[in-house]
């Protein structure tokens, strides 16, 4: 049963306040998720900003257009520095996603670390090498493009 990490960094030409305001709002998740994922937040009355203990439920269609319920909890938040979301219900045996931002010359460095474990033991490990890792890369590649579109490309 495999345990994996996926890491991605992106430089964004914006202020720490602008980036934090965007990424800490659950309403913006759809904008940085590929349309084919069929991502829809099903939680009602979400606040504008996340907070520790916040539960967010979604419907996603990660494979073959099959709708899947995904529930995450925001477990830690440090204003304008980082937050962590963890899966409570969903397709993974373990999902722990750390989002870090820090000011740099000319903007913000955003770093993500996704620690995950697919279900189904050895079959999950095989699926990771064949599909899951590539799908994560594709999703984060899309997010880079979406953030570049929103904030501009870092020069």
PDB file of C-alpha atoms in Angstrom:
ATOM      1  CA  UNK A   1       0.000   0.000   0.000  1.00  0.00           C
ATOM      2  CA  UNK A   2       1.737   3.094  -1.320  1.00  0.00           C
ATOM      3  CA  UNK A   3       1.992   6.506   0.216  1.00  0.00           C
ATOM      4  CA  UNK A   4       2.822   9.387  -2.115  1.00  0.00           C
ATOM      5  CA  UNK A   5       3.532  13.103  -2.184  1.00  0.00           C
ATOM      6  CA  UNK A   6       2.931  15.568  -4.968  1.00  0.00           C
ATOM      7  CA  UNK A   7       4.567  19.002  -4.775  1.00  0.00           C
ATOM      8  CA  UNK A   8       4.027  22.095  -6.875  1.00  0.00           C
ATOM      9  CA  UNK A   9       5.280  25.681  -6.594  1.00  0.00           C
ATOM     10  CA  UNK A  10       4.185  28.765  -8.465  1.00  0.00           C
ATOM     11  CA  UNK A  11       5.288  32.390  -8.390  1.00  0.00           C
ATOM     12  CA  UNK A  12       2.412  34.856  -8.618  1.00  0.00           C
ATOM     13  CA  UNK A  13       2.843  38.589  -9.390  1.00  0.00           C
ATOM     14  CA  UNK A  14       0.456  39.843  -6.718  1.00  0.00           C
ATOM     15  CA  UNK A  15       0.514  40.897  -3.091  1.00  0.00           C
ATOM     16  CA  UNK A  16       0.226  38.431  -0.241  1.00  0.00           C
ATOM     17  CA  UNK A  17      -3.157  40.003   0.616  1.00  0.00           C
ATOM     18  CA  UNK A  18      -4.499  39.497  -2.924  1.00  0.00           C
ATOM     19  CA  UNK A  19      -3.357  35.883  -3.129  1.00  0.00           C
ATOM     20  CA  UNK A  20      -4.584  35.044   0.372  1.00  0.00           C
ATOM     21  CA  UNK A  21      -7.970  36.667  -0.232  1.00  0.00           C
ATOM     22  CA  UNK A  22      -8.389  34.528  -3.331  1.00  0.00           C
ATOM     23  CA  UNK A  23      -7.153  31.137  -2.072  1.00  0.00           C
ATOM     24  CA  UNK A  24      -8.810  31.365   1.347  1.00  0.00           C
ATOM     25  CA  UNK A  25     -12.275  31.777  -0.164  1.00  0.00           C
ATOM     26  CA  UNK A  26     -14.056  28.460  -0.833  1.00  0.00           C
ATOM     27  CA  UNK A  27     -16.109  30.185  -3.541  1.00  0.00           C
ATOM     28  CA  UNK A  28     -12.966  30.403  -5.707  1.00  0.00           C
ATOM     29  CA  UNK A  29     -12.217  26.666  -5.755  1.00  0.00           C
ATOM     30  CA  UNK A  30     -14.264  26.092  -8.890  1.00  0.00           C
ATOM     31  CA  UNK A  31     -12.268  28.729 -10.811  1.00  0.00           C
ATOM     32  CA  UNK A  32      -9.011  26.808 -10.321  1.00  0.00           C
ATOM     33  CA  UNK A  33     -10.463  23.344 -11.032  1.00  0.00           C
ATOM     34  CA  UNK A  34     -10.729  21.969 -14.594  1.00  0.00           C
ATOM     35  CA  UNK A  35     -14.302  21.943 -15.928  1.00  0.00           C
ATOM     36  CA  UNK A  36     -14.121  18.233 -16.809  1.00  0.00           C
ATOM     37  CA  UNK A  37     -13.831  17.465 -13.080  1.00  0.00           C
ATOM     38  CA  UNK A  38     -17.491  18.449 -12.701  1.00  0.00           C
ATOM     39  CA  UNK A  39     -16.576  20.217  -9.452  1.00  0.00           C
ATOM     40  CA  UNK A  40     -19.531  21.572  -7.487  1.00  0.00           C
ATOM     41  CA  UNK A  41     -19.595  22.652  -3.854  1.00  0.00           C
ATOM     42  CA  UNK A  42     -22.604  21.086  -2.136  1.00  0.00           C
ATOM     43  CA  UNK A  43     -22.121  22.751   1.264  1.00  0.00           C
ATOM     44  CA  UNK A  44     -24.664  25.461   1.925  1.00  0.00           C
ATOM     45  CA  UNK A  45     -24.081  28.887   3.448  1.00  0.00           C
ATOM     46  CA  UNK A  46     -20.279  28.770   3.315  1.00  0.00           C
ATOM     47  CA  UNK A  47     -18.597  31.844   4.758  1.00  0.00           C
ATOM     48  CA  UNK A  48     -16.381  34.038   2.597  1.00  0.00           C
ATOM     49  CA  UNK A  49     -13.212  32.860   4.366  1.00  0.00           C
ATOM     50  CA  UNK A  50     -12.158  29.460   5.599  1.00  0.00           C
ATOM     51  CA  UNK A  51     -11.481  28.712   9.252  1.00  0.00           C
ATOM     52  CA  UNK A  52     -10.101  25.729  11.207  1.00  0.00           C
ATOM     53  CA  UNK A  53     -12.737  23.032  11.549  1.00  0.00           C
ATOM     54  CA  UNK A  54     -14.648  24.148   8.477  1.00  0.00           C
ATOM     55  CA  UNK A  55     -16.189  21.252   6.549  1.00  0.00           C
ATOM     56  CA  UNK A  56     -16.681  21.623   2.789  1.00  0.00           C
ATOM     57  CA  UNK A  57     -18.517  19.031   0.706  1.00  0.00           C
ATOM     58  CA  UNK A  58     -18.254  18.689  -3.058  1.00  0.00           C
ATOM     59  CA  UNK A  59     -19.258  16.514  -5.928  1.00  0.00           C
ATOM     60  CA  UNK A  60     -16.379  15.764  -8.309  1.00  0.00           C
ATOM     61  CA  UNK A  61     -16.093  13.537 -11.352  1.00  0.00           C
ATOM     62  CA  UNK A  62     -12.408  12.603 -11.387  1.00  0.00           C
ATOM     63  CA  UNK A  63     -12.640   9.423 -13.485  1.00  0.00           C
ATOM     64  CA  UNK A  64     -14.968   8.480 -16.326  1.00  0.00           C
ATOM     65  CA  UNK A  65     -17.442  11.206 -15.333  1.00  0.00           C
ATOM     66  CA  UNK A  66     -18.595   9.205 -12.295  1.00  0.00           C
ATOM     67  CA  UNK A  67     -19.861  11.576  -9.562  1.00  0.00           C
ATOM     68  CA  UNK A  68     -18.010  11.177  -6.274  1.00  0.00           C
ATOM     69  CA  UNK A  69     -18.739  12.837  -2.943  1.00  0.00           C
ATOM     70  CA  UNK A  70     -15.690  14.482  -1.427  1.00  0.00           C
ATOM     71  CA  UNK A  71     -15.719  16.078   2.032  1.00  0.00           C
ATOM     72  CA  UNK A  72     -12.720  17.984   3.352  1.00  0.00           C
ATOM     73  CA  UNK A  73     -11.992  19.657   6.649  1.00  0.00           C
ATOM     74  CA  UNK A  74      -9.850  22.756   6.942  1.00  0.00           C
ATOM     75  CA  UNK A  75      -7.687  21.641   9.858  1.00  0.00           C
ATOM     76  CA  UNK A  76      -5.224  24.510  10.211  1.00  0.00           C
ATOM     77  CA  UNK A  77      -5.146  28.126   9.081  1.00  0.00           C
ATOM     78  CA  UNK A  78      -2.472  30.751   9.625  1.00  0.00           C
ATOM     79  CA  UNK A  79      -3.597  34.014   8.059  1.00  0.00           C
ATOM     80  CA  UNK A  80      -1.614  34.956   4.940  1.00  0.00           C
ATOM     81  CA  UNK A  81       0.779  32.015   5.402  1.00  0.00           C
ATOM     82  CA  UNK A  82      -0.832  28.589   5.014  1.00  0.00           C
ATOM     83  CA  UNK A  83      -3.809  26.309   5.422  1.00  0.00           C
ATOM     84  CA  UNK A  84      -4.299  22.565   5.425  1.00  0.00           C
ATOM     85  CA  UNK A  85      -7.240  20.586   4.137  1.00  0.00           C
ATOM     86  CA  UNK A  86      -7.776  16.900   4.871  1.00  0.00           C
ATOM     87  CA  UNK A  87     -10.228  14.509   3.270  1.00  0.00           C
ATOM     88  CA  UNK A  88     -12.916  13.178   5.600  1.00  0.00           C
ATOM     89  CA  UNK A  89     -14.989  11.376   2.948  1.00  0.00           C
ATOM     90  CA  UNK A  90     -13.813  10.652  -0.561  1.00  0.00           C
ATOM     91  CA  UNK A  91     -11.861   8.555  -2.996  1.00  0.00           C
ATOM     92  CA  UNK A  92      -8.548   8.389  -1.116  1.00  0.00           C
ATOM     93  CA  UNK A  93      -7.541   6.365   1.900  1.00  0.00           C
ATOM     94  CA  UNK A  94      -5.562   9.466   2.970  1.00  0.00           C
ATOM     95  CA  UNK A  95      -5.518  13.021   1.582  1.00  0.00           C
ATOM     96  CA  UNK A  96      -3.603  15.815   3.331  1.00  0.00           C
ATOM     97  CA  UNK A  97      -3.075  19.022   1.331  1.00  0.00           C
ATOM     98  CA  UNK A  98      -0.837  21.822   2.597  1.00  0.00           C
ATOM     99  CA  UNK A  99      -1.072  25.243   0.903  1.00  0.00           C
ATOM    100  CA  UNK A 100       1.753  27.678   1.709  1.00  0.00           C
ATOM    101  CA  UNK A 101       2.253  31.247   0.528  1.00  0.00           C
ATOM    102  CA  UNK A 102       5.078  33.656   1.244  1.00  0.00           C
ATOM    103  CA  UNK A 103       6.072  37.057  -0.079  1.00  0.00           C
ATOM    104  CA  UNK A 104       9.011  37.160  -2.492  1.00  0.00           C
ATOM    105  CA  UNK A 105      10.494  39.926  -4.622  1.00  0.00           C
ATOM    106  CA  UNK A 106       7.862  40.802  -7.212  1.00  0.00           C
ATOM    107  CA  UNK A 107       5.039  38.780  -5.717  1.00  0.00           C
ATOM    108  CA  UNK A 108       4.186  35.605  -3.846  1.00  0.00           C
ATOM    109  CA  UNK A 109       5.547  32.081  -3.861  1.00  0.00           C
ATOM    110  CA  UNK A 110       2.761  29.534  -3.469  1.00  0.00           C
ATOM    111  CA  UNK A 111       3.706  25.942  -2.632  1.00  0.00           C
ATOM    112  CA  UNK A 112       1.428  22.932  -2.352  1.00  0.00           C
ATOM    113  CA  UNK A 113       2.273  19.581  -0.810  1.00  0.00           C
ATOM    114  CA  UNK A 114      -0.308  16.846  -1.295  1.00  0.00           C
ATOM    115  CA  UNK A 115       0.308  13.684   0.738  1.00  0.00           C
ATOM    116  CA  UNK A 116      -2.029  10.915  -0.304  1.00  0.00           C
ATOM    117  CA  UNK A 117      -2.693   7.214  -0.238  1.00  0.00           C
ATOM    118  CA  UNK A 118      -4.964   5.639  -2.825  1.00  0.00           C
ATOM    119  CA  UNK A 119      -7.420   2.959  -1.715  1.00  0.00           C
ATOM    120  CA  UNK A 120      -7.202  -0.741  -2.596  1.00  0.00           C
ATOM    121  CA  UNK A 121      -3.609  -1.493  -1.563  1.00  0.00           C
ATOM    122  CA  UNK A 122      -1.454  -2.706  -4.456  1.00  0.00           C
ATOM    123  CA  UNK A 123      -4.213  -1.927  -6.977  1.00  0.00           C
ATOM    124  CA  UNK A 124      -4.210   1.661  -5.721  1.00  0.00           C
ATOM    125  CA  UNK A 125      -0.429   1.796  -6.164  1.00  0.00           C
ATOM    126  CA  UNK A 126      -0.775   0.569  -9.733  1.00  0.00           C
ATOM    127  CA  UNK A 127      -3.539   3.125 -10.370  1.00  0.00           C
ATOM    128  CA  UNK A 128      -1.267   5.828  -8.960  1.00  0.00           C
ATOM    129  CA  UNK A 129       1.474   5.052 -11.442  1.00  0.00           C
ATOM    130  CA  UNK A 130      -0.962   4.698 -14.363  1.00  0.00           C
ATOM    131  CA  UNK A 131      -3.551   7.429 -13.678  1.00  0.00           C
ATOM    132  CA  UNK A 132      -3.654   9.245 -10.333  1.00  0.00           C
ATOM    133  CA  UNK A 133      -0.253  10.970 -10.373  1.00  0.00           C
ATOM    134  CA  UNK A 134      -0.796  12.126 -13.971  1.00  0.00           C
ATOM    135  CA  UNK A 135      -4.273  13.398 -13.086  1.00  0.00           C
ATOM    136  CA  UNK A 136      -2.896  15.393 -10.122  1.00  0.00           C
ATOM    137  CA  UNK A 137      -0.251  16.937 -12.382  1.00  0.00           C
ATOM    138  CA  UNK A 138      -2.931  17.823 -14.924  1.00  0.00           C
ATOM    139  CA  UNK A 139      -5.150  19.423 -12.264  1.00  0.00           C
ATOM    140  CA  UNK A 140      -2.276  21.487 -10.852  1.00  0.00           C
ATOM    141  CA  UNK A 141      -1.126  22.466 -14.365  1.00  0.00           C
ATOM    142  CA  UNK A 142      -4.640  23.801 -14.916  1.00  0.00           C
ATOM    143  CA  UNK A 143      -4.486  25.676 -11.634  1.00  0.00           C
ATOM    144  CA  UNK A 144      -1.207  27.342 -12.671  1.00  0.00           C
ATOM    145  CA  UNK A 145      -2.892  28.526 -15.870  1.00  0.00           C
ATOM    146  CA  UNK A 146      -5.999  29.716 -14.002  1.00  0.00           C
ATOM    147  CA  UNK A 147      -3.929  31.705 -11.506  1.00  0.00           C
ATOM    148  CA  UNK A 148      -1.800  33.153 -14.325  1.00  0.00           C
ATOM    149  CA  UNK A 149      -5.010  34.237 -16.037  1.00  0.00           C
ATOM    150  CA  UNK A 150      -6.284  35.831 -12.828  1.00  0.00           C
ATOM    151  CA  UNK A 151      -3.069  37.506 -11.609  1.00  0.00           C
ATOM    152  CA  UNK A 152      -0.773  37.529 -14.666  1.00  0.00           C
ATOM    153  CA  UNK A 153       2.421  35.601 -15.267  1.00  0.00           C
ATOM    154  CA  UNK A 154       5.412  36.092 -13.019  1.00  0.00           C
ATOM    155  CA  UNK A 155       8.317  37.756 -14.849  1.00  0.00           C
TER     156      UNK A 155
END
